[in-house]
Short mmCIF file of C-alpha atoms in Angstrom, two decimals:
data_model
loop_
_atom_site.label_atom_id
_atom_site.label_comp_id
_atom_site.label_asym_id
_atom_site.label_seq_id
_atom_site.Cartn_x
_atom_site.Cartn_y
_atom_site.Cartn_z
CA MET N 938 -1.11 18.51 -10.31
CA ILE N 939 1.90 17.37 -8.42
CA SER N 940 0.85 15.79 -5.20
CA LYS N 941 2.33 16.64 -1.83
CA VAL N 942 2.00 13.38 -0.05
CA SER N 943 4.84 11.45 1.51
CA SER N 944 5.37 7.84 0.70
CA ASP N 945 5.68 7.27 4.42
CA SER N 946 2.70 9.33 5.54
CA ASP N 947 0.83 6.55 7.28
CA TYR N 948 1.17 2.86 7.82
CA GLU N 949 -2.37 2.33 6.67
CA SER N 950 -2.10 4.61 3.65
CA PRO N 951 1.52 5.24 2.75
CA SER N 952 1.06 7.43 -0.32
CA TYR N 953 -1.20 5.05 -2.18
CA PHE N 954 -3.09 7.98 -3.62
CA THR N 955 -0.50 10.46 -4.83
CA ALA N 956 -0.58 11.25 -8.51
CA SER N 957 3.00 12.33 -8.93
CA ALA N 958 6.58 11.79 -7.98
CA PRO N 959 8.08 12.87 -4.63
CA LEU N 960 7.86 16.55 -3.79
CA GLN N 961 11.56 17.30 -3.80
CA HIS N 962 11.64 17.09 -7.59
CA THR N 963 8.92 19.69 -8.14
CA PRO N 964 8.21 23.21 -6.89
CA SER N 965 5.29 23.85 -4.58
CA ARG N 966 1.89 24.57 -5.97
CA GLN N 967 1.69 28.10 -4.54
CA SER N 968 5.10 29.23 -5.74
CA ARG N 969 5.32 27.44 -9.08
CA PRO N 970 7.49 29.64 -11.31
CA ARG N 971 6.54 30.32 -14.91
CA ARG N 972 8.88 28.76 -17.44
CA ARG N 973 9.41 30.27 -20.83
CA LYS N 974 9.12 28.01 -23.85
CA ASP N 975 12.57 29.03 -24.97
CA SER N 976 14.15 28.16 -21.63
CA PRO N 977 16.42 25.12 -21.60
CA GLY N 978 14.86 21.87 -20.53
CA PHE N 979 11.29 22.92 -21.37
CA ASP N 980 9.06 20.01 -22.28
CA SER N 981 5.52 21.02 -23.19
CA THR N 982 4.23 17.47 -23.03
CA SER N 983 5.45 16.83 -19.49
CA GLU N 984 4.33 20.29 -18.38
CA ILE N 985 0.81 19.72 -19.68
CA GLY N 986 0.72 16.26 -18.12
CA SER N 987 1.87 17.52 -14.75
CA LEU N 988 -0.72 20.31 -14.76
CA SER N 989 -3.63 18.27 -16.10
CA ALA N 990 -5.15 17.98 -12.63
CA ALA N 991 -4.87 21.75 -12.15
CA SER N 992 -7.32 22.39 -14.94
CA THR N 993 -9.99 20.29 -13.24
CA ASN N 994 -9.29 21.52 -9.70
CA PRO N 995 -7.61 24.96 -9.87
CA ARG N 996 -8.26 25.63 -6.18
CA PRO N 997 -6.80 22.94 -3.96
CA SER N 998 -8.69 21.90 -0.88
CA PRO N 999 -7.73 23.84 2.26
CA HIS N 1000 -7.50 20.50 4.04
CA THR N 1001 -4.69 19.24 1.80
CA LEU N 1002 -1.50 18.71 3.75
CA ASP N 1003 1.27 21.19 2.95
CA LEU N 1004 4.39 19.09 3.45
CA ASN N 1005 7.89 20.52 3.59
CA SER N 1006 9.43 17.11 3.00
CA SER N 1007 7.69 14.25 1.25
CA SER N 1008 10.19 11.63 2.38
CA SER N 1009 10.08 12.16 6.15
CA LEU N 1010 7.64 10.26 8.33
CA THR N 1011 8.05 12.71 11.20
CA ALA N 1012 7.33 15.66 8.90
CA VAL N 1013 4.10 14.05 7.72
CA LEU N 1014 2.97 13.24 11.26
CA SER N 1015 3.85 16.74 12.44
CA THR N 1016 1.92 18.37 9.60
CA LEU N 1017 -1.08 16.12 10.17
CA TRP N 1018 -0.97 16.88 13.90
CA GLN N 1019 -0.87 20.64 13.27
CA THR N 1020 -3.68 20.44 10.70
CA GLU N 1021 -6.16 18.14 12.44
CA GLY N 1022 -4.80 17.70 15.93
CA ALA N 1023 -4.07 14.46 17.73
CA TRP N 1024 -7.22 12.81 16.41
CA GLY N 1025 -6.01 13.28 12.85
CA THR N 1026 -3.18 10.80 13.35
CA TRP N 1027 -5.63 8.12 14.54
CA LYS N 1028 -8.34 8.44 11.91
CA GLY N 1029 -9.86 5.13 10.88
CA THR N 1030 -8.76 3.31 14.03
CA ASN N 1031 -12.23 1.96 14.83
CA SER N 1032 -12.92 0.89 11.26
CA THR N 1033 -9.48 -0.71 11.00
CA TYR N 1034 -10.07 -2.68 14.19
CA ILE N 1035 -13.50 -3.87 13.05
CA HIS N 1036 -12.16 -4.75 9.59
CA THR N 1037 -9.29 -6.71 11.09
CA VAL N 1038 -11.59 -8.67 13.42
CA PHE N 1039 -14.10 -9.45 10.68
CA LEU N 1040 -11.37 -10.39 8.23
CA SER N 1041 -9.73 -12.78 10.68
CA THR N 1042 -13.07 -14.31 11.66
CA LEU N 1043 -14.36 -14.80 8.13
CA THR N 1044 -11.03 -16.17 6.94
CA SER N 1045 -10.87 -18.70 9.77
CA PHE N 1046 -14.49 -19.75 9.24
CA ALA N 1047 -14.10 -20.20 5.48
CA ARG N 1048 -10.80 -22.04 5.91
CA SER N 1049 -12.27 -24.45 8.46
CA PHE N 1050 -15.37 -24.97 6.33
CA PHE N 1051 -13.39 -25.87 3.21
CA ALA N 1052 -11.04 -28.08 5.21
CA THR N 1053 -14.01 -30.00 6.60
CA VAL N 1054 -15.64 -30.38 3.19
CA PHE N 1055 -12.46 -31.71 1.56
CA ALA N 1056 -11.43 -33.76 4.63
CA ILE N 1057 -8.03 -32.18 5.11
CA PRO N 1058 -6.46 -30.61 8.22
CA ASP N 1059 -7.18 -26.95 8.82
CA PRO N 1060 -4.11 -24.94 7.72
CA GLY N 1061 -4.77 -22.52 10.57
CA LEU N 1062 -4.14 -25.23 13.18
CA SER N 1063 -0.56 -26.28 13.86
CA PHE N 1064 -0.02 -29.97 14.52
CA GLN N 1065 3.64 -29.65 15.49
CA ILE N 1066 4.62 -30.19 19.10
CA ASN N 1067 6.69 -27.00 19.20
CA PRO N 1068 5.92 -24.86 16.16
CA PRO N 1069 8.60 -22.32 15.19
CA SER N 1070 8.03 -18.69 16.09
CA GLY N 1071 8.85 -17.52 12.56
CA SER N 1072 6.02 -19.32 10.83
CA ALA N 1073 5.17 -17.50 7.62
CA GLY N 1074 1.65 -16.21 7.58
CA GLY N 1075 0.70 -18.14 10.74
CA LEU N 1076 -0.47 -21.11 8.65
CA ASP N 1077 0.89 -24.65 8.77
CA ILE N 1078 0.72 -26.80 5.65
CA LEU N 1079 3.93 -28.77 6.32
CA SER N 1080 2.15 -31.33 8.50
CA SER N 1081 -0.79 -31.68 6.11
CA PRO N 1082 -1.12 -34.96 4.16
CA ALA N 1083 -2.12 -32.86 1.13
CA PRO N 1084 -0.08 -29.64 1.23
CA LEU N 1085 -1.28 -28.35 -2.13
CA ALA N 1086 -4.93 -28.84 -1.16
CA SER N 1087 -4.33 -27.06 2.14
CA LEU N 1088 -2.65 -24.24 0.23
CA ALA N 1089 -5.67 -23.92 -2.09
CA VAL N 1090 -8.00 -23.85 0.92
CA ALA N 1091 -6.01 -21.08 2.61
CA VAL N 1092 -5.86 -18.91 -0.52
CA SER N 1093 -9.55 -19.43 -1.29
CA ALA N 1094 -10.58 -18.47 2.24
CA ALA N 1095 -8.49 -15.29 2.17
CA SER N 1096 -9.91 -14.31 -1.22
CA ILE N 1097 -13.52 -14.83 -0.16
CA ALA N 1098 -13.05 -12.84 3.05
CA GLY N 1099 -11.41 -9.97 1.16
CA ILE N 1100 -14.20 -9.85 -1.42
CA LEU N 1101 -17.00 -9.94 1.18
CA LEU N 1102 -15.41 -7.20 3.28
CA ALA N 1103 -14.57 -4.94 0.32
CA PRO N 1104 -17.31 -2.36 1.17
CA LEU N 1105 -16.03 -2.08 4.74
CA ASP N 1106 -12.49 -1.61 3.41
CA ILE N 1107 -13.73 1.15 1.09
CA ALA N 1108 -15.38 2.92 4.02
CA ARG N 1109 -12.21 2.53 6.08
CA THR N 1110 -10.10 4.11 3.34
CA LYS N 1111 -12.54 6.99 2.97
CA LEU N 1112 -12.53 7.68 6.71
CA MET N 1113 -8.73 7.86 6.73
CA LEU N 1114 -8.49 10.16 3.72
CA THR N 1115 -11.25 12.64 4.44
CA PRO N 1116 -10.73 15.44 7.01
CA SER N 1117 -11.81 14.62 10.54
CA THR N 1118 -14.14 17.65 10.52
CA HIS N 1119 -16.17 16.42 7.54
CA PRO N 1120 -19.15 14.14 8.22
CA PRO N 1121 -19.97 11.34 8.17
CA ARG N 1122 -17.39 9.94 10.57
CA SER N 1123 -19.10 6.72 11.70
CA ILE N 1124 -18.65 3.41 9.94
CA LEU N 1125 -22.33 2.75 9.30
CA SER N 1126 -22.97 6.26 7.99
CA THR N 1127 -19.99 5.98 5.66
CA LEU N 1128 -21.23 2.63 4.39
CA LYS N 1129 -24.60 4.22 3.62
CA THR N 1130 -22.89 6.70 1.29
CA LEU N 1131 -21.77 3.84 -0.97
CA SER N 1132 -23.92 2.92 -3.93
CA SER N 1133 -23.76 -0.79 -3.11
CA TRP N 1134 -22.62 -3.04 -0.29
CA THR N 1135 -21.06 -5.47 -2.71
CA LEU N 1136 -17.69 -5.47 -4.44
CA PRO N 1137 -17.73 -3.09 -7.44
CA TRP N 1138 -16.62 -4.72 -10.68
CA SER N 1139 -14.19 -1.89 -11.39
CA ILE N 1140 -11.93 -2.92 -8.47
CA ALA N 1141 -12.74 -6.64 -8.41
CA PRO N 1142 -9.46 -7.83 -10.04
CA VAL N 1143 -7.14 -5.80 -7.81
CA THR N 1144 -9.18 -6.72 -4.70
CA PHE N 1145 -8.90 -10.42 -5.53
CA LEU N 1146 -5.15 -10.21 -6.17
CA HIS N 1147 -4.57 -8.10 -3.06
CA SER N 1148 -6.34 -10.72 -0.93
CA SER N 1149 -4.94 -13.86 -2.52
CA LEU N 1150 -1.36 -13.24 -3.65
CA PRO N 1151 0.15 -12.35 -0.24
CA THR N 1152 -1.52 -15.39 1.33
CA LEU N 1153 -0.36 -17.60 -1.53
CA TRP N 1154 3.22 -16.40 -1.10
CA SER N 1155 3.41 -16.57 2.69
CA THR N 1156 1.70 -19.96 2.94
CA SER N 1157 3.67 -21.66 0.17
CA LEU N 1158 7.02 -20.33 1.40
CA PRO N 1159 7.53 -22.98 4.15
CA LEU N 1160 6.69 -25.74 1.68
CA PHE N 1161 9.21 -24.37 -0.82
CA LEU N 1162 11.91 -24.01 1.81
CA ARG N 1163 11.57 -27.60 2.99
CA SER N 1164 10.93 -29.38 -0.31
CA LYS N 1165 13.33 -27.43 -2.55
CA LEU N 1166 16.01 -26.00 -0.26
CA GLY N 1167 15.98 -28.54 2.56
CA VAL N 1168 15.38 -25.87 5.21
CA ASP N 1169 13.28 -27.44 7.97
CA PRO N 1170 11.76 -25.38 10.83
CA LEU N 1171 12.71 -28.08 13.37
CA LEU N 1172 16.14 -29.18 12.12
CA THR N 1173 17.43 -25.74 11.10
CA PRO N 1174 15.30 -23.22 13.03
CA ASN N 1175 17.70 -20.27 12.69
CA VAL N 1176 18.08 -20.62 8.93
CA TYR N 1177 14.34 -21.13 8.61
CA ALA N 1178 13.60 -17.98 10.62
CA ALA N 1179 16.02 -15.89 8.54
CA ALA N 1180 14.58 -17.23 5.28
CA THR N 1181 11.07 -16.53 6.50
CA PHE N 1182 12.01 -12.94 7.34
CA VAL N 1183 13.39 -12.44 3.84
CA GLY N 1184 10.26 -14.04 2.43
CA GLN N 1185 8.01 -11.65 4.32
CA GLY N 1186 10.05 -8.75 2.98
CA LEU N 1187 9.40 -10.06 -0.54
CA GLU N 1188 5.73 -10.43 0.36
CA LEU N 1189 5.71 -6.73 1.18
CA GLY N 1190 7.15 -6.06 -2.27
CA ILE N 1191 4.28 -8.02 -3.82
CA LYS N 1192 1.62 -6.32 -1.73
CA LEU N 1193 2.62 -2.66 -2.04
CA PRO N 1194 1.94 -2.12 -5.78
CA LEU N 1195 -1.42 -3.88 -5.47
CA GLU N 1196 -2.35 -1.84 -2.42
CA THR N 1197 -1.39 1.38 -4.18
CA VAL N 1198 -3.80 0.62 -7.01
CA LEU N 1199 -6.46 -0.71 -4.64
CA ARG N 1200 -6.60 2.46 -2.51
CA ARG N 1201 -6.95 4.61 -5.59
CA GLY N 1202 -9.73 2.38 -6.87
CA GLN N 1203 -11.55 2.54 -3.55
CA MET N 1204 -11.48 6.33 -3.55
CA HIS N 1205 -12.67 6.28 -7.16
CA VAL N 1206 -15.66 4.21 -6.03
CA SER N 1207 -16.32 6.63 -3.16
CA GLN N 1208 -16.16 9.61 -5.51
CA SER N 1209 -18.49 7.92 -8.00
CA ALA N 1210 -21.04 7.26 -5.24
CA SER N 1211 -21.03 10.89 -4.02
CA GLN N 1212 -23.64 11.94 -6.64
CA GLY N 1213 -21.51 14.68 -8.17
CA GLN N 1214 -20.35 16.18 -4.88
CA GLU N 1215 -16.61 16.53 -4.49
CA VAL N 1216 -15.06 14.37 -1.78
CA GLN N 1217 -12.59 16.48 0.19
CA THR N 1218 -9.39 14.59 1.04
CA VAL N 1219 -6.21 15.42 2.93
CA VAL N 1220 -4.17 14.24 -0.06
CA GLU N 1221 -4.74 14.54 -3.78
CA VAL N 1222 -6.04 11.24 -5.09
CA GLY N 1223 -4.48 10.01 -8.31
CA GLN N 1224 -6.51 8.71 -11.23
CA TYR N 1225 -7.69 5.12 -11.32
CA LYS N 1226 -7.45 3.42 -14.73
CA GLY N 1227 -7.75 -0.21 -13.80
CA LEU N 1228 -5.01 -2.48 -12.51
CA ILE N 1229 -2.57 -2.34 -15.42
CA GLY N 1230 -3.55 1.16 -16.53
CA THR N 1231 -2.94 2.68 -13.09
CA MET N 1232 0.45 1.02 -12.74
CA ARG N 1233 1.45 2.20 -16.21
CA SER N 1234 0.27 5.72 -15.41
CA ILE N 1235 2.35 5.83 -12.22
CA VAL N 1236 5.48 4.56 -13.96
CA TYR N 1237 5.33 6.51 -17.22
CA GLU N 1238 2.86 9.42 -16.98
CA GLU N 1239 2.38 10.92 -13.52
CA GLY N 1240 4.81 13.57 -12.35
CA GLU N 1241 8.40 13.70 -13.46
CA ARG N 1242 11.76 12.48 -12.23
CA SER N 1243 15.34 13.52 -12.81
CA ILE N 1244 17.75 11.25 -14.66
CA GLN N 1245 21.50 11.82 -14.40
CA SER N 1246 23.42 9.87 -17.01
CA GLY N 1247 26.69 8.28 -16.03
CA SER N 1248 28.61 9.86 -18.91
CA ALA N 1249 27.47 13.33 -17.93
CA THR N 1250 28.59 12.78 -14.36
CA VAL N 1251 32.03 11.58 -15.45
CA GLY N 1252 32.41 14.46 -17.88
CA ALA N 1253 31.54 17.02 -15.25
CA ALA N 1254 34.04 15.51 -12.84
CA ALA N 1255 36.78 15.50 -15.49
CA ARG N 1256 36.23 19.20 -16.32
CA PRO N 1257 35.89 21.08 -13.05
CA GLY N 1258 35.99 24.44 -14.82
CA ARG N 1259 32.81 23.77 -16.78
CA PRO N 1260 29.41 24.04 -15.11
CA ALA N 1261 27.69 20.80 -14.25
CA ARG N 1262 24.97 19.72 -16.65
CA GLU N 1263 21.45 19.80 -15.33
CA PRO N 1264 19.85 16.36 -14.91
CA GLN N 1265 17.33 15.40 -17.56
CA ARG N 1266 13.65 15.32 -16.69
CA ARG N 1267 11.45 12.41 -17.66
CA LYS N 1268 7.74 11.88 -17.19
CA GLY N 1269 6.54 9.33 -14.68
CA GLN N 1270 7.72 8.21 -11.28
CA GLY N 1271 9.48 5.12 -12.60
CA PHE N 1272 9.05 1.67 -11.14
CA GLU N 1273 10.08 2.96 -7.72
CA GLY N 1274 6.78 4.85 -7.63
CA LEU N 1275 4.97 1.54 -7.19
CA TRP N 1276 6.87 0.76 -3.99
CA ARG N 1277 6.64 4.09 -2.21
CA GLY N 1278 6.01 3.44 1.46
CA TRP N 1279 8.23 0.37 1.70
CA ARG N 1280 10.22 1.95 4.55
CA VAL N 1281 7.17 2.08 6.80
CA GLY N 1282 6.34 -1.50 5.92
CA MET N 1283 9.85 -2.68 6.69
CA TRP N 1284 9.90 -0.87 10.02
CA GLY N 1285 6.64 -2.53 10.91
CA LEU N 1286 8.00 -5.92 9.89
CA ILE N 1287 11.15 -5.39 11.93
CA GLY N 1288 9.07 -4.31 14.92
CA VAL N 1289 6.90 -7.42 14.77
CA TRP N 1290 9.89 -9.71 14.48
CA GLY N 1291 11.72 -7.89 17.25
CA ALA N 1292 8.74 -8.26 19.58
CA ALA N 1293 8.44 -11.95 18.69
CA THR N 1294 12.15 -12.47 19.37
CA LEU N 1295 12.03 -10.72 22.73
CA GLY N 1296 8.90 -12.62 23.66
CA GLY N 1297 10.55 -15.94 22.89
CA VAL N 1298 13.62 -15.33 25.06
CA GLY N 1299 13.61 -17.64 28.04
CA SER N 1300 10.50 -19.52 26.97
CA LYS N 1301 10.26 -23.27 27.44
CA GLY N 1302 8.18 -24.60 24.59
CA GLY N 1303 6.45 -27.91 24.99
CA GLU N 1304 6.51 -27.87 28.80
CA PHE N 1305 2.81 -28.67 28.98
#
């Protein structure tokens, strides 16, 4: 069934779970018109694929958000506010805070432990007199005598922390997706609903990549800029800051597809641990078929998108008397379906950099 979730619904879960293309390409579920097989543009394969979820869940949950626009952040927040009140927009805040604190603590501990064992400087400690404000990832491997070893330590620490905290991340995702009126709502009670407090093998690959690849990219970026492009954070700070900003935008592009698959996998684990009881969610969760299988399903199978060929557009413009040809429909969301929610991520990135820039105005680094 075509999902009704915006790609920009929430910073924590920007449409990672939707099983179809944006809403503007499909009619609503309550007012879906019947199409005759002899009508133009009818495709039985795509119609069956788009309605496959309807056969398993003919009655949608009353808690599912009914969005008028799937591409508006304000529309999603307004609908969520009207459905669940003010608390609905802050679901999962406690679990997110605890997960962030534990993740930072475990990552720092593992990084310091590995750095001590291999007798290399801790990448989390900056040894520059006046480190640049645009440091990628907050890690410093430029001053390390063994940059590649420091890079391996940083990536290993991030991977281990992500794997150990996977159950807490699953509980956090479940708390954000389930209605605020449905128990359990505490972190410990939600963890008890899971079948195991270890990382399930079904989501182990995507969890490892989601934890390691962004850290690998952000930590190796300063080394690449200085060794390959000659961009130094001390000699050319402005160019370095601009390059780091672009690099963090590319990091977001790496992280979003993995996070889309990861959130679906986490809800699949939660559903499997519910002992046959249906888990009510505020959005319709798409199917999880593994890392590659889920990405392929999003691109080629789920929902449908319109395709307007260039020749048809030119022909319609050249013959104004003839009616314009309807755009063709094709199954799948296309590759852009893997990066839904990038606007929210970019706004967050711009906000962080803007705050850092304003905070650095008038500062006198190195005074003490």
